[in-house]
Amino acid sequence: MKLERNFLLAAVALGALIPLLAYNEYALHIGIMIMFSVMLATSLNLIVGYVGEFPLGHTAFFGIGAYSAALLSVRFGLPIYVTIPLAGIVAAIAGLAIGAVTLRLRGPFFVIVTLCFAEVLRLVANNWIELTNGPMGVSGIAKPAAIAGAAGVQQKLWFYYAGLALVTISLLISYRFVYSNIGRAAVAVRENRFVAQSIGIWPFYLGLVTFVLAAAVGGLAGGFYAHYISYVGPEVFGFSFMITMIIMVLAGGKGTLAGPLVGAVLVVFLEEFLRDFKDLRFSIFGLIVVAVVIFLPRGLMGFIGRRRESYDRRPAGPAEGGAKRNRLAPAIESAALNRGGAADA
Amino acid sequence: MDLFLQLVANGLVLGAFYALSALGLTLVFGLMRVVNFAHGELYVIGGLFGWALTVVFGWNYFLALVVVVFVLGILGYFIDQLLIARVRGQGEEPTILLTIGLSIFIANTALLIVGTTPVTVASPFASKPLFLGPVVITQARLVLVAICAVLIAAANLLIQKTTLGCAMRATFQDPMAAQLVGIRTPRIYGFTFALGATLAGAAGMLLGSIYVVEASTGGIISLKAFVVVILGGMGSFAGAVAGGLILGLTEALWGGYVSTGYVDAIGFALVIVTLLVRPYGLFSRRAERA
């Protein structure tokens, strides 16, 4: 907990200092993409890591946020300070509705039904031309008035710090949530649903709270994206955003707050690095997902770190990590074993 | 009335095709409890391979079909033995993620190799229209519906009547007991997945002669197959047929009478409603809840 908090604080502080070292448009653009990715990854991780289900249609909330911000800005001329929070709120409301339906299901059914929702939303965005302008998308989303006439690099700097502020808010909310009683109860449900229920935890309610929170963070990311790119089309509901989100969370390590952050930074750099092989990129991403699932089931942070809430029932690899786990949390380890048994039954 | 009959005929044909494309998925789920998110990509591989053999190399259609079936079977066997076997027994989530990763890889690699151009498998069946009273159907579609029926029946017979099918069912009912009576269960897992991949690839090649095959459509195919399987109940052949027909009819009637824009959304809406009302499918007797 302390390690994670210090890591997050250090990361945010480092993020605030970066522009002093690399003050050019390209570096700032990468920085902005990192901010945006960290928000997306944090959002997905709340569900994958703390509800223990896998929403394959998580782009729904990102897309809803992006479209809300775009339409509010273009149709009603609202400023960015209003549209991005509203994007989060609209996405949260959508999260409440979708979560109330999908969280009754588990495992593959949950995966498929969330995917169905995203697909329906994509079709609506494509076909409801009066509202969304159909496949043409919404373009010309206003940049904030403060930087209207500024040079490119200053605009980027503004977006960088706006992104950093949003990331800080997202991480703060997630941190407060994960280490609250509700968050701990959610972990209990993830580790062993039946034991959690037996001590009076209501899994559906917890799942819904987490879902709404994740949707709100996803919506914030969508609003930020809409204003930065200044164009939103139906592809925001598409699968390519989902792929990058999956990799960020899995490679970084689900169920930790630092993992998705690390994953997001890695993926953005990897995307830049693989820019020369533009189309090969996604093939490589597919292989990374397969490799992570087989070789690194707890992700990079799970591999490096000393995360105690193990999800995997295999014995811990490195001796030091194993000793630490046993000393700190024997109860959780046995719960993890139980969970495996329950899954087989 | 004529329009209605025509729409129903279209819906039934479409439904038979949906059932065919969902067959491999329902088999692998029903027996192995593996939700194969790479199903649509295996379908696309079948279609693209069929196109390469029949159009690029100019092979005979049926010879190409046999080759596609074999290649997909071998591919499926190795996917299971090399990848899925490593996460077997760890619950659902790793397998789901693994097949999602696999589908991302296959789809984008196919896109690199073949490009985005839609292709068609060269078919020996004439696309001449047949007039059955007020209803018009092309010959090729009618032949394919017959092939669908044969394939579905054959797969069902294989599972229910042969020794291999018996070993499969035994393995998935109780792996330990199956091992004790001498069944080599790791191979059975491989064969089952291979059978699922074969069915997916055969569907891709057969339907690739009527519709187009695109490297990027795998996701949609998977999704439609999921819709079919959920409507009919996971793991039942009869359910897959029923689910396919329901989806086909609904889409045809909706497209004919209401609007064409949201045709694709209908299936997803049906799934959302089905999972809420009858989570184990419309026809499944097994009380298997989501």
XYZ file of C-alpha atoms in Angstrom:
635
model
C 0.000 0.000 0.000
C 2.702 2.405 1.003
C 4.909 1.265 -1.836
C 2.107 1.738 -4.274
C 1.257 5.186 -2.919
C 4.859 6.326 -3.088
C 5.198 4.921 -6.575
C 2.124 6.781 -7.788
C 3.225 10.028 -6.119
C 6.661 9.712 -7.669
C 5.159 9.006 -11.068
C 2.917 12.068 -10.928
C 5.802 14.253 -9.709
C 7.987 12.942 -12.488
C 5.181 13.646 -14.932
C 5.020 17.249 -13.751
C 8.753 17.704 -14.318
C 9.025 16.084 -17.747
C 8.158 19.214 -19.787
C 11.122 21.023 -18.208
C 13.433 18.435 -19.722
C 11.703 17.808 -23.021
C 9.997 20.947 -24.191
C 9.126 20.135 -27.774
C 5.960 19.224 -29.594
C 6.807 15.606 -30.234
C 7.798 14.762 -26.666
C 4.737 16.556 -25.336
C 2.492 14.697 -27.744
C 3.882 11.388 -26.464
C 3.336 12.669 -22.942
C -0.280 13.524 -23.709
C -0.869 10.090 -25.216
C 0.595 8.572 -22.047
C -1.775 10.619 -19.890
C -4.711 9.538 -21.995
C -3.601 5.887 -21.929
C -3.075 5.879 -18.173
C -6.663 7.016 -17.721
C -7.964 4.292 -20.041
C -5.843 1.615 -18.407
C -6.839 2.702 -14.901
C -10.461 2.577 -15.930
C -10.273 -0.922 -17.404
C -8.158 -2.124 -14.510
C -10.803 -1.162 -11.983
C -13.101 -3.755 -13.521
C -10.552 -6.386 -14.556
C -8.510 -6.114 -11.405
C -11.110 -5.402 -8.754
C -14.336 -6.948 -10.037
C -12.512 -9.843 -11.661
C -14.633 -9.793 -14.801
C -13.438 -8.906 -18.251
C -15.397 -6.182 -20.077
C -14.436 -6.605 -23.708
C -16.687 -3.701 -24.628
C -15.096 -1.190 -22.316
C -14.641 1.230 -25.204
C -18.364 1.927 -24.734
C -17.592 4.344 -21.897
C -14.626 5.893 -23.589
C -16.776 6.415 -26.688
C -19.731 7.788 -24.770
C -17.419 10.244 -23.015
C -15.820 11.297 -26.282
C -19.155 11.797 -28.038
C -20.681 13.649 -25.057
C -17.789 16.080 -24.860
C -17.758 16.531 -28.639
C -21.489 17.160 -28.952
C -21.679 19.410 -25.889
C -18.801 21.442 -27.225
C -19.923 21.670 -30.847
C -23.695 21.945 -30.402
C -23.884 23.984 -27.205
C -20.523 25.710 -27.261
C -19.721 24.699 -23.699
C -16.110 25.259 -22.599
C -13.715 22.385 -21.995
C -13.872 22.867 -18.215
C -17.526 21.885 -18.363
C -17.559 19.300 -21.130
C -14.912 16.960 -19.730
C -16.539 16.599 -16.278
C -19.910 16.223 -17.990
C -18.418 13.529 -20.222
C -17.395 11.679 -17.069
C -20.879 12.066 -15.589
C -22.669 10.915 -18.751
C -20.362 7.905 -18.970
C -21.003 7.126 -15.303
C -24.764 7.170 -15.898
C -24.277 4.865 -18.876
C -22.075 2.704 -16.646
C -24.884 2.486 -14.101
C -27.337 1.343 -16.772
C -24.989 -1.079 -18.534
C -23.506 -2.380 -15.295
C -26.949 -3.064 -13.842
C -27.640 -5.298 -16.832
C -24.257 -6.940 -17.388
C -23.114 -7.582 -13.831
C -25.781 -10.234 -13.368
C -23.670 -12.350 -15.691
C -20.241 -13.797 -15.147
C -17.334 -15.260 -17.054
C -17.750 -15.592 -20.820
C -21.317 -14.293 -20.726
C -20.188 -11.024 -19.173
C -17.456 -10.692 -21.800
C -19.874 -11.229 -24.661
C -22.664 -9.038 -23.387
C -20.374 -6.069 -22.742
C -19.014 -6.540 -26.254
C -22.594 -6.493 -27.536
C -23.217 -3.165 -25.820
C -20.152 -1.588 -27.397
C -21.155 -2.945 -30.780
C -24.715 -1.597 -30.439
C -23.321 1.810 -29.495
C -21.011 1.744 -32.498
C -23.969 0.986 -34.756
C -25.961 3.802 -33.172
C -23.059 6.213 -33.669
C -22.900 5.096 -37.276
C -26.623 5.295 -38.013
C -28.099 8.081 -35.879
C -26.949 10.686 -38.328
C -28.942 13.634 -36.914
C -27.157 13.353 -33.591
C -23.720 11.957 -34.330
C -23.225 12.905 -37.967
C -22.879 9.189 -38.724
C -19.643 7.831 -40.161
C -18.449 11.394 -40.816
C -18.061 11.938 -37.100
C -18.030 15.203 -35.185
C -15.192 17.467 -36.136
C -14.002 20.933 -35.207
C -14.224 20.440 -31.442
C -13.014 23.675 -29.913
C -9.690 23.958 -28.144
C -9.918 25.905 -24.873
C -10.094 29.694 -25.258
C -6.956 30.206 -23.172
C -4.709 28.741 -25.852
C -6.720 29.715 -28.914
C -3.989 31.719 -30.617
C -0.985 30.062 -29.000
C 1.808 28.253 -30.770
C 1.642 24.480 -31.240
C 4.029 23.669 -28.458
C 2.178 25.847 -25.955
C -1.123 24.212 -26.850
C 0.502 20.826 -26.297
C 1.882 22.001 -22.973
C -1.601 23.056 -21.872
C -3.055 19.684 -22.840
C -0.157 17.922 -21.154
C -0.851 19.543 -17.807
C -4.612 19.176 -18.256
C -4.004 15.482 -18.890
C -1.744 15.253 -15.882
C -4.427 16.861 -13.724
C -7.049 14.404 -14.996
C -4.678 11.471 -14.455
C -4.002 12.651 -10.917
C -7.731 12.912 -10.251
C -8.357 9.455 -11.752
C -5.545 7.847 -9.794
C -6.603 9.603 -6.603
C -10.191 8.413 -6.976
C -9.017 4.884 -7.764
C -6.586 4.879 -4.855
C -9.155 6.127 -2.387
C -11.612 3.570 -3.736
C -9.282 0.585 -3.724
C -8.103 1.213 -0.199
C -11.530 1.986 1.172
C -13.753 -0.595 2.784
C -15.637 -0.967 -0.480
C -12.428 -1.626 -2.379
C -11.273 -4.210 0.125
C -14.661 -5.872 -0.033
C -14.368 -5.917 -3.832
C -11.021 -7.691 -3.527
C -12.636 -10.200 -1.189
C -15.323 -10.884 -3.787
C -12.714 -11.262 -6.497
C -10.710 -13.725 -4.446
C -13.601 -15.809 -3.229
C -17.124 -14.836 -4.046
C -18.785 -17.364 -1.771
C -16.782 -16.559 1.339
C -17.371 -12.854 0.715
C -21.099 -13.424 0.418
C -21.103 -15.484 3.587
C -19.778 -12.544 5.590
C -22.416 -10.225 4.232
C -20.803 -8.644 1.202
C -23.148 -8.021 -1.710
C -21.126 -8.715 -4.881
C -23.582 -7.147 -7.318
C -23.627 -3.823 -5.486
C -19.841 -3.689 -5.204
C -19.470 -4.591 -8.832
C -21.880 -1.840 -9.788
C -20.055 0.805 -7.746
C -16.753 -0.205 -9.313
C -18.327 -0.305 -12.744
C -19.731 3.225 -12.431
C -16.393 4.521 -11.211
C -14.542 2.848 -14.063
C -17.063 4.218 -16.542
C -16.587 7.734 -15.167
C -12.808 7.526 -15.527
C -13.226 6.124 -19.041
C -15.584 8.994 -19.852
C -13.050 11.563 -18.629
C -10.467 9.956 -20.893
C -12.933 10.129 -23.777
C -13.669 13.809 -23.195
C -9.973 14.598 -23.021
C -9.352 12.662 -26.227
C -12.188 14.452 -28.047
C -10.789 17.889 -27.230
C -7.202 17.003 -27.930
C -7.778 15.282 -31.283
C -10.718 17.670 -31.988
C -12.502 14.944 -33.946
C -14.672 12.015 -32.825
C -15.981 9.271 -35.114
C -17.628 5.877 -34.614
C -14.211 4.241 -34.422
C -13.934 5.351 -30.781
C -16.175 2.349 -30.088
C -13.909 0.153 -32.189
C -11.720 -2.694 -31.152
C -8.304 -1.104 -31.600
C -8.651 1.038 -28.473
C -9.761 -2.091 -26.670
C -6.657 -3.965 -27.789
C -4.316 -1.310 -26.435
C -6.270 -1.125 -23.179
C -6.068 -4.898 -22.735
C -2.315 -4.917 -23.282
C -1.687 -1.996 -20.979
C -3.575 -3.625 -18.128
C -2.362 -7.184 -18.669
C 1.283 -6.378 -19.323
C 1.431 -3.907 -16.458
C -0.328 -6.181 -14.045
C -4.029 -6.187 -13.298
C -5.269 -5.631 -9.799
C -2.563 -3.128 -8.926
C -2.778 0.617 -9.412
C 0.833 0.978 -10.498
C 0.610 -1.825 -13.069
C -1.677 -0.113 -15.591
C 0.399 3.055 -15.284
C 3.561 1.168 -16.142
C 1.705 -0.725 -18.854
C 0.372 2.476 -20.408
C 3.814 4.075 -20.536
C 5.257 0.894 -22.035
C 2.559 0.564 -24.664
C 2.774 4.195 -25.780
C 6.540 3.916 -26.177
C 6.164 0.553 -27.880
C 3.639 2.038 -30.297
C 6.063 4.840 -31.150
C 8.910 2.391 -31.423
C 6.929 0.127 -33.744
C 5.628 3.024 -35.827
C 7.825 1.936 -38.724
C 6.055 -1.401 -38.839
C 2.699 0.287 -38.724
C 0.522 -2.707 -39.522
C 2.721 -5.315 -37.934
C 2.175 -3.524 -34.636
C -1.149 -5.137 -33.824
C 0.122 -8.601 -34.742
C 2.919 -8.095 -32.252
C 0.384 -6.853 -29.691
C -1.600 -10.064 -30.157
C 1.515 -12.111 -29.500
C 2.266 -10.015 -26.427
C -1.187 -10.775 -25.015
C -0.678 -14.497 -25.582
C 2.812 -14.405 -24.073
C 1.697 -12.409 -21.042
C -1.166 -14.793 -20.324
C 1.141 -17.810 -20.527
C 4.367 -16.547 -18.998
C 3.468 -13.559 -16.890
C -0.066 -14.085 -15.656
C 0.238 -11.370 -13.046
C 1.850 -8.823 -15.323
C 5.042 -6.877 -14.958
C 4.236 -5.387 -11.579
C 3.134 -8.763 -10.278
C 6.416 -10.205 -11.498
C 8.634 -7.474 -10.103
C 6.676 -6.574 -7.091
C 5.582 -8.096 -3.901
C 1.903 -7.867 -4.466
C 0.256 -9.926 -1.820
C -3.182 -10.439 -3.272
C -2.293 -13.312 -5.517
C -4.797 -14.356 -8.120
C -2.750 -17.220 -9.406
C -2.711 -20.488 -7.556
C 0.708 -21.509 -8.718
C 3.427 -21.072 -6.077
C 5.289 -17.791 -6.290
C 8.351 -17.859 -8.504
C 11.236 -15.984 -6.857
C 12.182 -17.187 -3.407
C 12.217 -13.739 -1.872
C 8.768 -12.863 -3.146
C 7.410 -16.179 -1.962
C 8.776 -15.775 1.533
C 7.373 -12.315 1.777
C 3.965 -13.407 0.647
C 3.791 -16.181 3.164
C 4.882 -13.967 5.991
C 2.500 -11.152 5.237
C -0.709 -12.724 4.135
C -1.158 -16.435 4.623
C -4.931 -16.034 4.766
C -5.168 -14.514 1.329
C -3.005 -17.225 -0.150
C -5.264 -19.976 1.067
C -8.256 -18.031 -0.175
C -6.682 -18.020 -3.594
C -6.339 -21.782 -3.430
C -9.972 -22.083 -2.452
C -11.016 -19.975 -5.333
C -9.349 -22.346 -7.707
C -11.291 -25.198 -6.171
C -14.549 -23.346 -6.496
C -13.863 -22.585 -10.124
C -13.386 -26.262 -10.854
C -16.594 -27.302 -9.171
C -47.592 -11.615 -48.692
C -45.099 -12.449 -51.405
C -42.630 -10.119 -49.783
C -43.203 -11.844 -46.455
C -42.577 -15.292 -47.957
C -39.447 -14.067 -49.675
C -38.182 -12.530 -46.448
C -38.880 -15.732 -44.528
C -37.016 -17.765 -47.150
C -34.088 -15.351 -46.990
C -34.162 -15.519 -43.219
C -34.114 -19.304 -43.174
C -31.190 -19.469 -45.594
C -29.317 -16.843 -43.616
C -30.173 -18.698 -40.419
C -28.738 -21.953 -41.764
C -25.527 -20.095 -42.587
C -25.412 -18.561 -39.110
C -25.894 -21.996 -37.604
C -23.028 -23.350 -39.700
C -20.696 -20.550 -38.689
C -21.514 -21.050 -35.009
C -21.115 -24.827 -35.002
C -17.419 -24.934 -34.121
C -17.890 -22.430 -31.334
C -20.705 -24.322 -29.687
C -18.807 -27.604 -29.976
C -15.680 -26.250 -28.320
C -17.653 -24.544 -25.596
C -20.043 -27.413 -24.975
C -17.312 -29.986 -24.613
C -14.196 -28.132 -23.502
C -15.704 -25.195 -21.639
C -13.384 -22.992 -23.690
C -14.886 -19.812 -25.080
C -12.972 -19.436 -28.288
C -12.745 -15.743 -29.108
C -10.553 -16.645 -32.086
C -13.416 -18.551 -33.703
C -14.171 -15.854 -36.259
C -10.501 -15.642 -37.179
C -10.375 -19.387 -37.845
C -13.415 -18.879 -40.063
C -11.566 -16.107 -41.903
C -8.472 -18.310 -42.298
C -10.675 -20.987 -43.850
C -12.204 -18.478 -46.242
C -8.912 -16.876 -47.225
C -7.237 -20.240 -47.661
C -10.113 -21.410 -49.816
C -9.802 -18.253 -51.900
C -6.039 -18.723 -52.290
C -6.440 -22.336 -53.415
C -9.409 -21.922 -55.740
C -8.703 -18.506 -57.237
C -4.955 -17.958 -57.006
C -3.903 -21.566 -57.656
C -7.032 -22.566 -59.568
C -7.676 -25.798 -57.677
C -10.899 -27.741 -57.753
C -13.388 -26.486 -55.140
C -13.887 -29.803 -53.376
C -10.203 -30.668 -53.340
C -9.563 -27.240 -51.839
C -12.278 -27.841 -49.240
C -10.623 -31.087 -48.157
C -7.249 -29.347 -47.882
C -8.765 -26.485 -45.895
C -10.420 -28.937 -43.520
C -7.125 -30.745 -42.933
C -5.016 -27.643 -42.518
C -7.468 -26.078 -40.088
C -7.649 -29.322 -38.148
C -3.879 -29.411 -37.751
C -3.785 -25.716 -36.876
C -6.487 -26.211 -34.259
C -4.669 -29.199 -32.783
C -1.477 -27.214 -32.376
C -3.236 -24.151 -31.007
C -4.652 -26.367 -28.305
C -1.507 -28.328 -27.547
C 0.892 -25.399 -27.602
C -1.210 -22.607 -26.124
C -4.471 -23.607 -24.506
C -2.920 -26.636 -22.802
C -0.672 -24.281 -20.851
C -3.552 -22.537 -19.156
C -5.806 -25.547 -18.801
C -7.281 -25.929 -15.354
C -6.735 -22.304 -14.406
C -10.329 -21.300 -14.801
C -12.028 -19.343 -17.540
C -10.227 -16.036 -17.573
C -6.779 -17.057 -18.886
C -8.340 -18.983 -21.772
C -10.558 -16.061 -22.694
C -7.585 -13.694 -22.704
C -5.450 -16.188 -24.590
C -7.976 -16.592 -27.377
C -8.508 -12.824 -27.521
C -4.748 -12.396 -27.991
C -4.758 -15.106 -30.619
C -7.614 -13.451 -32.490
C -5.799 -10.105 -32.472
C -2.703 -11.791 -33.846
C -4.452 -13.798 -36.553
C -6.678 -10.955 -37.724
C -3.846 -8.477 -38.102
C -1.426 -10.949 -39.629
C -4.063 -11.937 -42.192
C -4.581 -8.245 -42.866
C -0.857 -7.853 -43.518
C -0.694 -10.808 -45.880
C -3.924 -10.443 -47.824
C -4.712 -6.762 -47.376
C -8.116 -5.188 -46.923
C -9.581 -6.187 -50.298
C -12.591 -8.470 -49.953
C -12.125 -11.759 -51.824
C -14.498 -14.502 -52.945
C -13.987 -18.249 -53.138
C -14.543 -19.568 -56.677
C -17.609 -21.785 -56.493
C -18.768 -24.526 -58.885
C -22.428 -23.879 -58.018
C -24.365 -21.668 -60.377
C -25.811 -18.490 -58.962
C -28.809 -19.034 -61.251
C -32.055 -18.062 -59.525
C -34.641 -20.736 -58.804
C -38.327 -19.805 -58.675
C -40.286 -21.704 -56.046
C -43.712 -20.150 -56.357
C -43.337 -16.522 -55.348
C -39.944 -17.116 -53.716
C -36.619 -16.669 -55.461
C -33.477 -18.399 -54.200
C -30.184 -18.868 -55.999
C -29.080 -22.411 -56.651
C -25.770 -21.920 -54.854
C -27.540 -20.938 -51.638
C -29.837 -23.933 -51.760
C -26.886 -26.300 -52.242
C -25.088 -24.653 -49.336
C -28.083 -25.018 -47.052
C -28.054 -28.735 -47.872
C -24.304 -28.919 -47.121
C -24.944 -27.094 -43.821
C -27.529 -29.688 -42.847
C -25.159 -32.535 -43.749
C -22.275 -31.003 -41.800
C -24.392 -30.384 -38.717
C -25.722 -33.948 -38.829
C -22.225 -35.359 -39.382
C -20.734 -33.449 -36.471
C -23.572 -34.595 -34.264
C -23.082 -38.235 -35.317
C -19.352 -37.957 -34.688
C -19.939 -36.772 -31.136
C -22.777 -39.162 -30.334
C -21.923 -42.395 -32.151
C -18.198 -42.853 -32.781
C -15.559 -44.075 -30.354
C -13.718 -40.771 -30.637
C -16.908 -38.883 -29.818
C -17.521 -41.151 -26.867
C -13.974 -40.551 -25.614
C -14.527 -36.806 -26.015
C -17.694 -36.819 -23.974
C -16.080 -39.005 -21.333
C -13.073 -36.688 -21.079
C -15.177 -33.627 -20.541
C -17.517 -35.299 -18.077
C -14.721 -36.546 -15.847
C -11.090 -36.237 -17.011
C -9.775 -38.386 -14.178
C -12.128 -41.300 -14.829
C -11.463 -41.011 -18.557
C -7.736 -41.300 -17.939
C -8.279 -44.306 -15.713
C -10.051 -46.215 -18.464
C -7.196 -45.487 -20.854
C -8.266 -42.419 -22.764
C -5.374 -40.158 -23.638
C -7.090 -36.995 -22.481
C -4.483 -34.453 -23.684
C -5.008 -35.702 -27.218
C -8.757 -35.622 -26.847
C -8.554 -31.950 -25.907
C -6.457 -31.383 -29.011
C -8.844 -33.299 -31.261
C -11.869 -31.461 -29.929
C -10.342 -28.075 -30.556
C -9.187 -29.284 -33.962
C -12.750 -30.322 -34.778
C -13.997 -26.886 -33.743
C -11.356 -25.187 -35.886
C -12.204 -27.467 -38.802
C -15.879 -26.588 -38.608
C -15.026 -22.890 -38.426
C -12.703 -23.134 -41.426
C -15.151 -25.191 -43.489
C -17.866 -22.642 -42.751
C -15.523 -19.868 -43.829
C -14.735 -21.532 -47.121
C -18.339 -22.560 -47.883
C -19.814 -19.160 -47.066
C -16.871 -17.440 -48.729
C -18.272 -18.534 -52.074
C -21.520 -16.621 -51.451
C -20.405 -13.700 -49.353
C -17.023 -12.048 -49.441
C -14.176 -12.913 -47.107
C -12.269 -10.062 -45.506
C -9.330 -10.343 -43.166
C -10.945 -7.921 -40.733
C -14.396 -9.512 -40.423
C -13.367 -12.160 -37.901
C -14.571 -10.100 -34.956
C -18.044 -9.664 -36.400
C -18.231 -13.366 -37.294
C -17.261 -14.319 -33.740
C -19.826 -11.932 -32.358
C -22.620 -13.260 -34.572
C -21.615 -16.805 -33.671
C -21.819 -15.873 -29.988
C -25.259 -14.429 -30.596
C -26.388 -17.683 -32.216
C -24.873 -19.830 -29.507
C -26.300 -17.783 -26.661
C -29.758 -17.721 -28.202
C -29.719 -21.494 -28.599
C -27.865 -22.355 -25.423
C -24.155 -23.005 -25.271
C -23.014 -26.439 -26.298
C -26.061 -27.819 -28.035
C -26.169 -28.467 -31.785
C -29.932 -28.288 -31.967
C -29.709 -25.031 -30.043
C -27.190 -23.645 -32.509
C -29.526 -24.462 -35.387
C -32.496 -22.919 -33.610
C -30.461 -19.867 -32.597
C -29.201 -19.448 -36.152
C -32.696 -19.630 -37.601
C -34.088 -17.189 -35.038
C -31.325 -14.709 -35.740
C -31.631 -15.132 -39.505
C -35.406 -14.693 -39.501
C -35.354 -11.710 -37.169
C -32.689 -9.953 -39.194
C -34.452 -10.634 -42.501
C -37.850 -9.470 -41.252
C -36.449 -6.440 -39.448
C -34.432 -5.491 -42.502
C -37.445 -5.950 -44.758
C -40.087 -4.137 -42.720
C -38.404 -1.748 -40.322
C -34.989 -0.436 -41.291
C -31.770 -1.739 -42.711
C -29.530 0.518 -40.658
C -29.895 -1.307 -37.383
C -30.104 -4.889 -38.698
C -26.823 -5.838 -37.046
C -27.895 -4.381 -33.732
C -30.963 -6.643 -33.555
C -28.917 -9.737 -32.798
C -27.084 -7.983 -29.980
C -30.316 -6.663 -28.535
C -31.715 -10.218 -28.658
C -28.663 -11.505 -26.788
C -28.895 -8.867 -24.096
C -32.565 -9.699 -23.558
C -31.953 -13.458 -23.689
C -29.137 -13.367 -21.170
C -31.336 -11.417 -18.804
C -34.445 -13.544 -19.158
C -33.048 -17.020 -19.798
C -29.287 -16.893 -19.179
C -28.756 -20.512 -20.176
C -30.284 -20.031 -23.630
C -33.745 -20.458 -25.018
C -33.589 -24.214 -25.458
C -30.937 -25.505 -23.098
C -32.251 -28.097 -20.699
C -29.083 -28.087 -18.683
C -29.379 -25.581 -15.877
C -26.171 -23.838 -16.779
C -26.262 -20.314 -15.583
C -24.091 -17.495 -16.637
